[in-house]
PDB file of C-alpha atoms in Angstrom:
ATOM      1  CA  UNK X 533       4.337   6.834  12.414  1.00 94.00           C
ATOM      2  CA  UNK X 534       1.672   7.403   9.776  1.00 96.00           C
ATOM      3  CA  UNK X 535      -0.191   4.459   8.270  1.00 96.00           C
ATOM      4  CA  UNK X 536      -2.294   4.222   5.142  1.00 93.00           C
ATOM      5  CA  UNK X 537      -4.523   1.127   5.233  1.00 96.00           C
ATOM      6  CA  UNK X 538      -6.951  -0.256   2.693  1.00 95.00           C
ATOM      7  CA  UNK X 539      -8.945  -3.398   2.047  1.00 97.00           C
ATOM      8  CA  UNK X 540      -9.287  -4.940  -1.391  1.00 97.00           C
ATOM      9  CA  UNK X 541     -11.544  -7.741  -2.618  1.00 97.00           C
ATOM     10  CA  UNK X 542     -10.025  -9.303  -5.741  1.00 97.00           C
ATOM     11  CA  UNK X 543     -11.978  -9.569  -8.980  1.00 97.00           C
ATOM     12  CA  UNK X 544     -12.897 -13.069 -10.121  1.00 96.00           C
ATOM     13  CA  UNK X 545     -10.439 -12.990 -13.033  1.00 97.00           C
ATOM     14  CA  UNK X 546      -7.451 -11.954 -10.868  1.00 97.00           C
ATOM     15  CA  UNK X 547      -5.312 -14.603  -9.198  1.00 97.00           C
ATOM     16  CA  UNK X 548      -4.120 -14.134  -5.629  1.00 97.00           C
ATOM     17  CA  UNK X 549      -0.548 -14.695  -6.841  1.00 97.00           C
ATOM     18  CA  UNK X 550      -0.788 -11.947  -9.484  1.00 97.00           C
ATOM     19  CA  UNK X 551      -2.081  -9.470  -6.924  1.00 97.00           C
ATOM     20  CA  UNK X 552       0.549 -10.407  -4.335  1.00 97.00           C
ATOM     21  CA  UNK X 553       3.262  -9.971  -6.999  1.00 97.00           C
ATOM     22  CA  UNK X 554       1.825  -6.540  -7.868  1.00 96.00           C
ATOM     23  CA  UNK X 555       1.750  -5.554  -4.192  1.00 96.00           C
ATOM     24  CA  UNK X 556       5.354  -6.677  -3.707  1.00 97.00           C
ATOM     25  CA  UNK X 557       6.739  -4.953  -6.808  1.00 96.00           C
ATOM     26  CA  UNK X 558       4.890  -1.672  -6.293  1.00 95.00           C
ATOM     27  CA  UNK X 559       5.731  -1.690  -2.571  1.00 95.00           C
ATOM     28  CA  UNK X 560       9.430  -2.179  -3.303  1.00 96.00           C
ATOM     29  CA  UNK X 561       9.259   0.847  -5.574  1.00 94.00           C
ATOM     30  CA  UNK X 562       7.546   3.026  -2.937  1.00 93.00           C
ATOM     31  CA  UNK X 563      10.482   2.448  -0.596  1.00 96.00           C
ATOM     32  CA  UNK X 564      12.512   4.811  -2.801  1.00 94.00           C
ATOM     33  CA  UNK X 565      10.535   7.748  -1.393  1.00 95.00           C
ATOM     34  CA  UNK X 566      11.813   9.600   1.678  1.00 96.00           C
ATOM     35  CA  UNK X 567       9.984   8.544   4.821  1.00 97.00           C
ATOM     36  CA  UNK X 568       8.761   5.186   3.496  1.00 97.00           C
ATOM     37  CA  UNK X 569       8.924   2.585   6.263  1.00 97.00           C
ATOM     38  CA  UNK X 570       7.660  -0.525   4.504  1.00 97.00           C
ATOM     39  CA  UNK X 571       4.372  -2.117   3.623  1.00 97.00           C
ATOM     40  CA  UNK X 572       2.472  -5.104   4.959  1.00 97.00           C
ATOM     41  CA  UNK X 573      -0.125  -7.387   3.399  1.00 98.00           C
ATOM     42  CA  UNK X 574      -2.595  -9.447   5.405  1.00 97.00           C
ATOM     43  CA  UNK X 575      -5.066 -12.011   4.076  1.00 97.00           C
ATOM     44  CA  UNK X 576      -8.517 -11.497   5.585  1.00 96.00           C
ATOM     45  CA  UNK X 577      -9.435 -14.414   7.816  1.00 95.00           C
ATOM     46  CA  UNK X 578     -13.154 -14.633   7.027  1.00 94.00           C
ATOM     47  CA  UNK X 579     -13.311 -13.251   3.488  1.00 94.00           C
ATOM     48  CA  UNK X 580     -12.050 -15.157   0.468  1.00 95.00           C
ATOM     49  CA  UNK X 581      -9.622 -13.335  -1.817  1.00 96.00           C
ATOM     50  CA  UNK X 582      -9.632 -10.248   0.389  1.00 97.00           C
ATOM     51  CA  UNK X 583      -6.520  -8.466   1.644  1.00 97.00           C
ATOM     52  CA  UNK X 584      -5.616  -5.630   3.980  1.00 96.00           C
ATOM     53  CA  UNK X 585      -2.643  -3.546   2.857  1.00 96.00           C
ATOM     54  CA  UNK X 586      -0.724  -1.238   5.172  1.00 96.00           C
ATOM     55  CA  UNK X 587       1.808   1.356   4.026  1.00 96.00           C
ATOM     56  CA  UNK X 588       3.908   2.831   6.815  1.00 96.00           C
ATOM     57  CA  UNK X 589       5.486   6.289   6.664  1.00 97.00           C
ATOM     58  CA  UNK X 590       7.508   8.401   9.060  1.00 97.00           C
ATOM     59  CA  UNK X 591       4.871  11.143   8.754  1.00 96.00           C
ATOM     60  CA  UNK X 592       1.754  12.164   6.866  1.00 95.00           C
ATOM     61  CA  UNK X 593       3.727  15.000   5.288  1.00 97.00           C
ATOM     62  CA  UNK X 594       6.178  12.543   3.709  1.00 97.00           C
ATOM     63  CA  UNK X 595       3.371  10.332   2.395  1.00 95.00           C
ATOM     64  CA  UNK X 596       1.579  13.406   1.035  1.00 96.00           C
ATOM     65  CA  UNK X 597       4.802  14.567  -0.658  1.00 97.00           C
ATOM     66  CA  UNK X 598       5.100  11.198  -2.394  1.00 95.00           C
ATOM     67  CA  UNK X 599       1.497  11.444  -3.583  1.00 95.00           C
ATOM     68  CA  UNK X 600       1.990  15.022  -4.837  1.00 97.00           C
ATOM     69  CA  UNK X 601       5.065  13.984  -6.825  1.00 96.00           C
ATOM     70  CA  UNK X 602       3.187  11.047  -8.348  1.00 95.00           C
ATOM     71  CA  UNK X 603       0.116  13.155  -9.160  1.00 95.00           C
ATOM     72  CA  UNK X 604       2.271  15.797 -10.880  1.00 96.00           C
ATOM     73  CA  UNK X 605       3.866  13.047 -12.967  1.00 94.00           C
ATOM     74  CA  UNK X 606       6.930  15.110 -13.874  1.00 95.00           C
ATOM     75  CA  UNK X 607       9.818  13.193 -12.311  1.00 95.00           C
ATOM     76  CA  UNK X 608      11.328   9.980 -13.666  1.00 95.00           C
ATOM     77  CA  UNK X 609      10.287   8.301 -10.432  1.00 93.00           C
ATOM     78  CA  UNK X 610       6.665   9.437 -10.780  1.00 94.00           C
ATOM     79  CA  UNK X 611       6.558   8.289 -14.394  1.00 95.00           C
ATOM     80  CA  UNK X 612       7.865   4.869 -13.329  1.00 93.00           C
ATOM     81  CA  UNK X 613       5.122   4.657 -10.678  1.00 92.00           C
ATOM     82  CA  UNK X 614       2.470   5.437 -13.284  1.00 92.00           C
ATOM     83  CA  UNK X 615       3.512   2.284 -15.142  1.00 93.00           C
ATOM     84  CA  UNK X 616       2.143   0.172 -12.279  1.00 93.00           C
ATOM     85  CA  UNK X 617      -1.533  -0.742 -12.656  1.00 93.00           C
ATOM     86  CA  UNK X 618      -3.860   0.788 -10.094  1.00 91.00           C
ATOM     87  CA  UNK X 619      -5.006  -1.432  -7.229  1.00 90.00           C
ATOM     88  CA  UNK X 620      -8.546  -1.036  -8.609  1.00 90.00           C
ATOM     89  CA  UNK X 621      -7.353  -3.009 -11.667  1.00 93.00           C
ATOM     90  CA  UNK X 622      -7.173  -6.025  -9.350  1.00 96.00           C
ATOM     91  CA  UNK X 623     -10.318  -5.528  -7.318  1.00 95.00           C
ATOM     92  CA  UNK X 624     -12.698  -3.352  -5.387  1.00 95.00           C
ATOM     93  CA  UNK X 625     -11.266  -1.100  -2.693  1.00 94.00           C
ATOM     94  CA  UNK X 626     -13.722  -1.639   0.151  1.00 89.00           C
ATOM     95  CA  UNK X 627     -12.332   0.456   2.985  1.00 82.00           C
ATOM     96  CA  UNK X 628      -9.547   2.919   3.582  1.00 90.00           C
ATOM     97  CA  UNK X 629      -7.994   4.489   6.643  1.00 93.00           C
ATOM     98  CA  UNK X 630      -5.131   6.893   7.112  1.00 93.00           C
ATOM     99  CA  UNK X 631      -3.833   8.183  10.397  1.00 94.00           C
ATOM    100  CA  UNK X 632      -0.994   9.042  12.729  1.00 94.00           C
ATOM    101  CA  UNK X 633      -0.075   6.573  15.443  1.00 91.00           C
ATOM    102  CA  UNK X 634      -0.640   8.148  18.852  1.00 92.00           C
ATOM    103  CA  UNK X 635       0.291   5.229  21.068  1.00 93.00           C
ATOM    104  CA  UNK X 636       1.159   1.549  21.272  1.00 89.00           C
ATOM    105  CA  UNK X 637       1.171  -1.204  23.859  1.00 91.00           C
ATOM    106  CA  UNK X 638       3.796  -3.903  23.418  1.00 89.00           C
ATOM    107  CA  UNK X 639       4.889  -6.893  25.524  1.00 92.00           C
ATOM    108  CA  UNK X 640       7.417  -6.232  28.255  1.00 84.00           C
ATOM    109  CA  UNK X 641      10.974  -7.320  27.506  1.00 72.00           C
ATOM    110  CA  UNK X 642      12.034 -10.372  29.530  1.00 69.00           C
TER     111      UNK X 642
END
């Protein structure tokens, strides 16, 4: 699994609810792309109005294909995506990470 993770600190004039609605609506749209495996949003524990967002993909290649289609802007789907405001409209992107999962430890089944 490939994950794309970023942290955003909301601008003063942006409500948490407006950003969460944006995240939900744009995330629902991304699920139309092959390989999309959902997105997660986490509120930072020690930082007001700060969120971690995680997009999960089957592979980096599939996420990169989505980005290439969007950047080219030629398909109906890409044009629809471009109607969504950028995350930077809502706040400052403070950190980003992208990488392939190489292992996991989970609780034993009982």
